[in-house]
mmCIF file of C-alpha atoms in Angstrom:
data_model
loop_
_atom_site.group_PDB
_atom_site.id
_atom_site.type_symbol
_atom_site.label_atom_id
_atom_site.label_comp_id
_atom_site.label_asym_id
_atom_site.label_seq_id
_atom_site.Cartn_x
_atom_site.Cartn_y
_atom_site.Cartn_z
ATOM 1 C CA MET A 17 30.705 -4.772 20.973
ATOM 2 C CA ALA A 18 29.055 -5.921 17.740
ATOM 3 C CA SER A 19 27.401 -3.350 15.483
ATOM 4 C CA LYS A 20 23.633 -3.168 15.029
ATOM 5 C CA ALA A 21 24.011 -4.343 11.404
ATOM 6 C CA ALA A 22 26.131 -7.339 12.448
ATOM 7 C CA ILE A 23 23.620 -8.387 15.101
ATOM 8 C CA ALA A 24 20.630 -7.864 12.778
ATOM 9 C CA GLY A 25 22.336 -9.993 10.116
ATOM 10 C CA ARG A 26 22.390 -12.960 12.491
ATOM 11 C CA LEU A 27 18.704 -12.727 13.425
ATOM 12 C CA PRO A 28 16.378 -14.937 11.316
ATOM 13 C CA VAL A 29 13.632 -12.286 11.137
ATOM 14 C CA ARG A 30 13.396 -9.135 13.169
ATOM 15 C CA ARG A 31 10.154 -8.195 14.916
ATOM 16 C CA GLY A 32 10.109 -4.585 13.681
ATOM 17 C CA LEU A 33 11.062 -3.256 10.257
ATOM 18 C CA ASP A 34 11.577 0.231 8.885
ATOM 19 C CA GLU A 35 9.595 1.281 5.798
ATOM 20 C CA ASN A 36 12.135 0.051 3.239
ATOM 21 C CA GLU A 37 12.616 -3.253 5.051
ATOM 22 C CA ALA A 38 8.841 -3.753 5.317
ATOM 23 C CA ALA A 39 8.477 -3.140 1.584
ATOM 24 C CA VAL A 40 11.291 -5.583 0.753
ATOM 25 C CA TYR A 41 9.834 -8.134 3.200
ATOM 26 C CA LEU A 42 6.631 -8.098 1.087
ATOM 27 C CA SER A 43 8.500 -7.940 -2.266
ATOM 28 C CA LEU A 44 7.168 -4.430 -2.931
ATOM 29 C CA SER A 45 8.760 -1.126 -3.820
ATOM 30 C CA PRO A 46 8.748 1.427 -0.980
ATOM 31 C CA SER A 47 6.486 3.779 -2.971
ATOM 32 C CA PHE A 48 3.904 1.037 -3.651
ATOM 33 C CA PHE A 49 4.076 -0.059 -0.004
ATOM 34 C CA ARG A 50 3.348 3.561 1.068
ATOM 35 C CA ARG A 51 0.293 3.620 -1.237
ATOM 36 C CA LEU A 52 -0.996 0.394 0.319
ATOM 37 C CA VAL A 53 -0.558 1.898 3.802
ATOM 38 C CA GLU A 54 -2.446 5.032 2.684
ATOM 39 C CA ARG A 55 -5.273 2.838 1.298
ATOM 40 C CA LYS A 56 -5.327 0.890 4.605
ATOM 41 C CA LEU A 57 -4.410 -2.358 2.886
ATOM 42 C CA MET A 58 -1.241 -2.452 4.977
ATOM 43 C CA PRO A 59 -0.948 -1.467 8.653
ATOM 44 C CA ARG A 60 0.292 1.901 9.822
ATOM 45 C CA PRO A 61 3.625 1.868 11.634
ATOM 46 C CA ARG A 62 4.153 1.816 15.357
ATOM 47 C CA LEU A 63 6.161 4.641 16.863
ATOM 48 C CA ALA A 64 9.266 4.335 19.008
ATOM 49 C CA GLY A 65 10.034 7.964 19.672
ATOM 50 C CA GLU A 66 10.352 9.425 16.176
ATOM 51 C CA ARG A 67 11.045 6.057 14.539
ATOM 52 C CA ARG A 68 8.314 4.432 12.458
ATOM 53 C CA ILE A 69 8.409 0.628 12.802
ATOM 54 C CA TRP A 70 6.206 -1.981 11.134
ATOM 55 C CA ASP A 71 5.330 -5.129 13.069
ATOM 56 C CA VAL A 72 6.164 -8.294 11.104
ATOM 57 C CA ASP A 73 3.095 -10.132 12.444
ATOM 58 C CA GLU A 74 0.786 -7.311 11.298
ATOM 59 C CA LEU A 75 2.448 -7.289 7.868
ATOM 60 C CA ASP A 76 1.834 -11.040 7.611
ATOM 61 C CA LEU A 77 -1.858 -10.612 8.484
ATOM 62 C CA ALA A 78 -2.281 -7.776 5.987
ATOM 63 C CA PHE A 79 -0.537 -9.765 3.274
ATOM 64 C CA LYS A 80 -2.813 -12.759 3.830
ATOM 65 C CA ALA A 81 -5.829 -10.415 3.674
ATOM 66 C CA LEU A 82 -4.961 -9.139 0.196
ATOM 67 C CA PRO A 83 -7.348 -10.379 -2.497
ATOM 68 C CA ARG A 84 -6.246 -13.229 -4.724
ATOM 69 C CA GLU A 85 -5.949 -12.955 -8.469
ATOM 70 C CA GLY A 86 -9.248 -13.873 -10.111
ATOM 71 C CA GLY A 87 -11.324 -12.435 -7.262
ATOM 72 C CA GLU A 88 -11.255 -15.484 -5.008
ATOM 73 C CA GLY A 89 -11.546 -14.529 -1.353
ATOM 74 C CA GLU A 90 -11.979 -11.007 -0.092
ATOM 75 C CA ALA A 91 -9.718 -8.494 1.557
ATOM 76 C CA ILE A 92 -10.397 -8.265 5.286
ATOM 77 C CA PHE A 93 -10.311 -4.479 5.269
ATOM 78 C CA GLU A 94 -12.441 -3.720 2.220
ATOM 79 C CA GLY A 95 -15.946 -4.549 3.334
ATOM 80 C CA GLY A 96 -14.888 -7.893 4.744
ATOM 81 C CA ARG A 97 -14.429 -8.651 8.423
ATOM 82 C CA GLY A 98 -13.251 -5.208 9.548
ATOM 83 C CA ASP A 99 -13.047 -1.570 8.581
ATOM 84 C CA SER A 100 -9.364 -0.740 8.933
ATOM 85 C CA TRP A 101 -6.198 -1.369 10.868
ATOM 86 C CA ALA A 102 -7.747 0.767 13.598
ATOM 87 C CA ASP A 103 -9.573 -2.421 14.642
ATOM 88 C CA PHE A 104 -6.239 -3.954 15.701
ATOM 89 C CA LYS A 105 -4.632 -2.495 18.806
#
């Protein structure tokens, strides 16, 4: 039987990521990623028992909602089209 790491290495992108993987996926440090989650600029994790797992699709949406340099566009969750990740269930 193949190990979890060996199987994961063959998958193009996994659906759920742990905190460090989610941060790396977005090219962020884990501490900065945590701050963005606290500020509701990134989604909160889903729970599988005690495990905290971030959904790749939600990370993609949050990333696209971040403001652009120079102020063009607006973040979805800062006075834009929603209040927080609580809107997405």
